[in-house]
Coordinates of C-alpha atoms and ligand atoms in Angstrom, one line a residue:
X1 CA -9.8 23.2 3.0
X2 CA -10.7 25.7 5.8
X3 CA -8.2 24.1 8.4
X4 CA -6.0 21.7 8.9
X5 CA -5.6 20.0 12.6
X6 CA -6.4 16.2 11.3
X7 CA -7.0 13.9 8.9
X8 CA -10.5 14.6 8.8
X9 CA -9.9 17.8 7.3
X10 CA -9.0 16.2 4.1
X11 CA -11.2 14.8 1.6
X12 CA -8.8 12.5 -0.3
X13 CA -5.4 11.7 1.0
X14 CA -4.1 10.2 -2.4
X15 CA -4.8 13.6 -4.3
X16 CA -3.4 15.5 -1.5
X17 CA -0.2 13.0 -1.7
X18 CA -0.1 13.7 -5.9
X19 CA -0.2 17.6 -5.1
X20 CA 2.7 17.3 -2.9
X21 CA 4.8 15.4 -5.1
X22 CA 3.6 17.8 -8.0
X23 CA 5.4 20.7 -5.8
X24 CA 8.5 18.6 -5.2
X25 CA 9.2 18.2 -8.9
X26 CA 8.1 21.6 -9.4
X27 CA 8.1 23.9 -6.3
X28 CA 7.3 27.2 -8.0
X29 CA 4.4 26.0 -9.6
X30 CA 2.1 28.4 -7.8
X31 CA 4.2 30.8 -6.8
X32 CA 1.9 33.6 -6.9
X33 CA -0.9 32.0 -5.2
X34 CA 0.1 33.3 -1.6
X35 CA 1.1 37.0 -3.2
X36 CA 0.0 39.4 -0.8
X37 CA -0.9 36.9 2.0
X38 CA 0.6 36.3 5.5
X39 CA 1.1 33.3 7.4
X40 CA 1.8 33.4 11.3
X41 CA 3.6 30.3 12.7
X42 CA 3.4 30.4 16.5
X43 CA 5.2 28.2 18.4
X44 CA 4.7 27.1 22.1
X45 CA 7.4 24.6 21.7
X46 CA 10.8 24.0 20.1
X47 CA 10.8 23.0 16.3
X48 CA 13.3 22.4 13.8
X49 CA 11.8 20.6 10.7
X50 CA 8.0 21.9 11.2
X51 CA 9.1 25.6 11.4
X52 CA 11.8 25.6 8.3
X53 CA 10.1 23.6 6.2
X54 CA 6.7 25.5 6.7
X55 CA 8.4 28.8 6.0
X56 CA 10.2 27.4 2.9
X57 CA 6.6 26.0 1.6
X58 CA 5.2 29.6 2.4
X59 CA 7.9 31.0 0.4
X60 CA 7.5 28.9 -2.8
X61 CA 3.9 29.9 -2.4
X62 CA 5.1 33.5 -2.5
X63 CA 3.5 34.0 1.0
X64 CA 5.2 35.7 3.7
X65 CA 5.7 33.8 7.1
X66 CA 6.4 35.3 10.2
X67 CA 7.6 33.4 13.2
X68 CA 6.5 34.3 16.8
X69 CA 8.3 31.6 19.6
X70 CA 4.8 32.7 22.0
X71 CA 6.6 30.5 24.6
X72 CA 9.7 32.7 24.7
X73 CA 8.8 36.1 23.3
X74 CA 5.0 36.3 24.2
X75 CA 2.9 37.0 27.0
X76 CA 2.0 33.8 28.8
X77 CA -1.7 33.2 27.6
X78 CA -4.7 31.7 29.5
X79 CA -6.8 29.3 27.6
X80 CA -9.6 28.5 29.9
X81 CA -12.9 30.2 29.6
X82 CA -13.8 32.1 32.4
X83 CA -10.1 32.3 34.3
X84 CA -9.7 34.4 37.1
X85 CA -6.3 35.4 36.0
X86 CA -4.8 35.9 39.2
X87 CA -1.9 33.4 38.6
X88 CA 1.1 33.4 36.0
X89 CA -1.1 34.1 32.8
X90 CA -1.1 37.3 31.3
X91 CA -3.3 37.7 28.3
X92 CA -6.5 35.6 27.4
X93 CA -6.4 33.7 24.3
X94 CA -10.0 35.8 23.6
X95 CA -8.0 38.9 23.3
X96 CA -4.6 37.8 21.7
X97 CA -6.5 35.6 19.0
X98 CA -8.6 37.8 17.1
X99 CA -5.5 40.3 16.8
X100 CA -3.6 37.4 15.5
X101 CA -6.2 37.1 13.0
X102 CA -6.0 40.8 12.0
X103 CA -2.3 40.4 11.7
X104 CA -2.3 37.3 9.3
X105 CA -4.3 35.7 6.7
X106 CA -3.7 32.0 8.1
X107 CA -2.2 31.0 11.6
X108 CA -0.1 27.9 12.2
X109 CA 0.3 26.7 15.7
X110 CA 2.5 24.1 17.6
X111 CA 1.3 23.3 20.9
X112 CA 2.4 20.5 23.2
X113 CA 0.4 18.0 26.0
X114 CA 1.3 18.7 29.5
X115 CA 1.4 15.0 30.0
X116 CA -0.3 15.6 33.2
X117 CA -3.8 15.7 32.7
X118 CA -5.2 13.6 30.0
X119 CA -8.3 15.1 29.9
X120 CA -7.1 18.6 29.3
X121 CA -4.9 17.5 26.4
X122 CA -7.1 15.1 24.7
X123 CA -9.5 18.1 24.8
X124 CA -7.2 20.3 22.5
X125 CA -8.2 23.1 24.2
X126 CA -5.3 25.4 22.9
X127 CA -5.9 24.6 19.3
X128 CA -9.9 24.7 19.4
X129 CA -9.6 28.2 21.3
X130 CA -7.2 29.4 18.3
X131 CA -10.0 28.4 16.0
X132 CA -12.8 29.7 17.9
X133 CA -11.1 33.2 18.0
X134 CA -8.9 33.7 15.4
X135 CA -11.4 33.9 12.7
X136 CA -9.1 32.8 9.8
X137 CA -8.0 29.2 8.7
X138 CA -5.8 27.6 11.3
X139 CA -3.0 24.4 10.5
X140 CA -1.8 22.5 13.4
X141 CA 1.9 22.3 13.3
X142 CA 1.2 19.6 16.2
X143 CA -1.0 20.0 18.7
X144 CA -1.5 17.8 21.9
X145 CA -2.2 14.7 20.5
X146 CA -1.9 15.0 16.5
X147 CA 0.8 15.7 14.2
X148 CA -1.0 15.9 10.7
X149 CA 1.7 17.8 8.8
X150 CA 4.0 14.8 10.1
X151 CA 1.7 11.9 8.8
X152 CA 0.6 13.5 5.6
X153 CA 4.6 13.5 5.0
X154 CA 4.8 10.0 6.1
X155 CA 2.4 9.1 3.5
X156 CA 3.9 11.0 0.8
X157 CA 7.6 9.3 1.6
X158 CA 5.9 5.9 1.7
X159 CA 4.3 6.6 -1.8
X160 CA 7.2 8.0 -3.2
X161 CA 9.1 5.1 -2.1
X162 CA 6.7 2.6 -3.5
X163 CA 6.8 3.9 -6.8
X164 CA 10.5 3.9 -7.0
X165 CA 10.3 0.2 -6.0
X166 CA 7.1 -0.5 -7.9
X167 CA 5.6 -2.0 -5.1
X168 CA 2.1 -2.3 -6.4
X169 CA 0.5 -4.6 -3.6
X170 CA -0.8 -3.5 -0.2
X171 CA 2.4 -2.6 2.0
X172 CA 2.7 -4.3 5.0
X173 CA 3.5 -1.2 7.5
X174 CA 4.3 -1.6 11.1
X175 CA 4.5 1.2 13.9
X176 CA 6.6 0.0 16.3
X177 CA 7.3 1.6 20.1
X178 CA 10.9 2.4 20.9
X179 CA 12.8 3.1 24.2
X180 CA 13.5 6.7 25.3
X181 CA 14.8 8.4 28.6
X182 CA 11.6 10.8 28.7
X183 CA 8.3 10.6 28.4
X184 CA 7.4 11.7 25.2
X185 CA 3.7 12.7 23.7
X186 CA 1.6 10.0 21.7
X187 CA 1.0 12.8 19.1
X188 CA 3.1 11.3 16.2
X189 CA 2.0 7.6 16.9
X190 CA -1.7 8.9 17.4
X191 CA -1.7 10.7 14.0
X192 CA 0.0 8.1 11.8
X193 CA -2.5 5.4 13.2
X194 CA -5.4 7.7 12.4
X195 CA -4.0 8.5 8.5
X196 CA -2.8 4.9 7.9
X197 CA -6.2 3.6 9.0
X198 CA -8.3 6.3 7.1
X199 CA -6.1 6.0 4.1
X200 CA -6.7 2.1 4.0
X201 CA -4.1 1.2 1.4
X202 CA -1.7 -0.9 3.6
X203 CA -1.8 -3.8 6.3
X204 CA -1.3 -2.0 9.3
X205 CA 0.3 -3.5 12.6
X206 CA 1.1 -1.7 15.8
X207 CA 3.4 -3.3 18.2
X208 CA 4.4 -2.1 21.5
X209 CA 5.0 -3.4 25.2
X210 CA 2.2 -4.4 27.5
X211 CA 0.7 -1.1 28.8
X212 CA 1.8 1.1 26.0
X213 CA -1.7 1.1 24.3
X214 CA -2.5 4.2 22.2
X215 CA -6.0 5.7 22.0
X216 CA -8.5 3.3 20.2
X217 CA -10.1 6.3 18.6
X218 CA -6.7 6.4 16.4
X219 CA -5.6 2.9 16.6
X220 CA -8.9 1.1 15.7
X221 CA -8.7 -0.9 12.2
X222 CA -4.9 -1.7 13.4
X223 CA -4.0 -5.0 14.3
X224 CA -2.2 -4.8 17.6
X225 CA 0.7 -7.4 18.8
X226 CA 3.1 -7.3 21.8
X227 CA 5.5 -9.6 20.4
X228 CA 7.9 -7.4 18.1
X229 CA 9.5 -9.7 16.1
X230 CA 6.1 -11.4 15.3
X231 CA 4.9 -8.1 14.2
X232 CA 8.1 -7.4 12.3
X233 CA 7.7 -10.4 10.3
X234 CA 7.5 -9.2 6.1
X235 CA 7.2 -5.6 6.9
X236 CA 7.6 -3.4 4.0
X237 CA 8.1 -0.2 6.3
X238 CA 8.7 0.0 10.0
X239 CA 8.1 3.3 11.4
X240 CA 9.8 3.9 14.6
X241 CA 8.7 5.9 17.3
X242 CA 8.4 6.2 21.5
X243 CA 5.6 7.3 23.2
X244 CA 4.7 7.3 27.1
X245 CA 1.6 5.6 28.4
X246 CA -1.7 6.6 27.7
X247 CA -4.1 4.9 30.2
X248 CA -1.9 5.3 32.9
X249 CA -1.3 8.8 31.5
X250 CA 2.0 10.1 30.6
X251 CA 4.4 7.5 32.4
X252 CA 7.5 5.7 31.4
X253 CA 6.9 2.3 32.5
X254 CA 10.5 0.4 31.4
X255 CA 12.9 1.4 28.7
X256 CA 13.6 -2.4 27.5
X257 CA 16.7 -1.7 25.0
X258 CA 15.7 -4.9 23.2
X259 CA 12.8 -3.1 21.8
X260 CA 15.2 -0.6 19.6
X261 CA 15.4 -2.0 16.0
X262 CA 18.6 -3.3 15.1
X263 CA 19.9 -4.6 11.5
X264 CA 19.1 -8.4 13.5
X265 CA 15.8 -7.6 13.6
X266 CA 15.5 -5.8 10.3
X267 CA 16.3 -9.5 9.0
X268 CA 12.8 -10.7 9.9
X269 CA 11.4 -7.9 7.6
X270 CA 10.9 -7.8 3.8
X271 CA 13.9 -5.7 3.8
X272 CA 12.0 -3.1 5.2
X273 CA 12.7 1.1 5.0
X274 CA 12.7 2.4 8.4
X275 CA 11.2 5.6 9.4
X276 CA 10.9 8.4 12.3
X277 CA 9.9 11.6 12.4
X278 CA 13.1 13.2 14.0
X279 CA 14.6 14.2 16.1
X280 CA 15.8 10.9 17.1
X281 CA 18.1 10.0 20.2
X282 CA 20.4 7.8 18.5
X283 CA 21.3 4.2 20.0
X284 CA 18.4 4.6 22.6
X285 CA 15.4 4.9 20.1
X286 CA 17.1 3.7 16.9
X287 CA 20.3 2.5 16.1
X288 CA 23.6 4.1 14.3
X289 CA 23.7 0.9 12.3
X290 CA 19.9 1.5 11.0
X291 CA 19.9 5.3 10.6
X292 CA 23.2 5.1 8.8
X293 CA 22.1 2.5 6.4
X294 CA 20.5 2.6 3.0
X295 CA 17.3 1.1 4.5
X296 CA 16.9 4.6 6.4
X297 CA 14.1 6.9 4.9
X298 CA 14.4 9.6 7.5
X299 CA 16.3 12.4 5.6
X300 CA 13.9 11.7 2.5
X301 CA 11.0 11.9 5.2
X302 CA 12.2 14.9 7.1
X303 CA 12.8 17.0 3.5
X304 CA 9.4 15.9 2.5
X305 CA 8.0 18.2 5.0
X306 CA 8.3 20.8 2.6
X307 CA 6.2 19.4 0.1
X308 CA 3.4 18.3 2.5
X309 CA 3.4 21.7 4.2
X310 CA 3.0 23.3 0.5
X311 CA 0.2 21.2 -0.7
X312 CA -1.7 22.1 2.6
X313 CA -1.3 25.8 2.4
X314 CA -2.3 25.7 -1.4
X315 CA -5.7 23.9 -0.6
X316 CA -6.2 26.6 2.1
X317 CA -5.2 29.4 0.0
X318 CA -7.6 28.1 -3.0
X319 CA -10.6 27.6 -0.8
X320 CA -10.2 30.8 1.4
X321 CA -11.8 34.2 0.2
X322 CA -9.7 35.9 2.6
X323 CA -11.7 39.1 2.9
X324 CA -10.7 40.6 6.1
X325 CA -12.4 43.6 7.7
X326 CA -10.5 46.6 8.7
X327 CA -8.3 46.7 11.9
Ligands
LIG401 N1 9.2 16.0 13.2 C1 9.3 17.4 13.8 O1 7.9 17.8 13.7 O2 10.3 17.7 13.9 P1 10.5 18.9 14.6 O3 10.2 19.0 16.1 O4 12.1 19.5 14.7 O5 9.6 20.4 14.0

């Protein structure tokens, strides 16, 4: 694996999931694979799970991980080619990324969308500029439109749970929109849709209010329904997530509380397990009664972030020759 920015960088999802679950059973199986290698974790936005799980994963592989909160501690970066830097940006990515590529063997980067300009966000300029200029493998810790480490974790968690319940048939997975007080990115929903559609091992339904359509490039293959109760019928897994509007970009049209998942709604399902990437706004996005119930997989899901990151870093370490020129 040369980079990890979407499901398109993965040859075989099930093999990667199996690798992650093998690491969960034996975290230090490859404790020398990353010896003498260093990963830079660059954050342009806050994080709890992604930051810490990737640090733990790197440590399990014997890598050194250094975190840099670029947004708080670094110079303001410019990403546009040919920019006249007379505004607030101080350092061009063309100058910063090659230096980072000398300091680190792998760079992992979290960016976020502006939610103001769809074309800019969906061009994924930030992560593509890092890839172009860093000269080392790049791992997405969430980009403007996708969150692949989260989606890999989600499939790991579903597979782990299916084995426990011995669900052999195709599970029915429902991604449902949920209310939220702020406009949120579409990343998690886009990425989950892209991975489940590529995986092809589930019946996949997406449900959301009118006008909350996601980008068809990610949802194509899923059944899309605007009636949440209809969508939830016989679901085995319900993935709860808010996202802001895609077409009229980055808006919150309504916050209809009736879209929040409750125990009453769960009765419609096949006693579904409930997933959420976290952080979650309790009793806005998802109810206490669900989050604190035996149906909730959220803690298991978040803990699996370590094994997803470890499987990805292991693939990158194994396939990179890591020849680095002089500083
Ligand atoms: N789910 C997730 O990416 O969590 P963090 O934002 O805390 O990293």
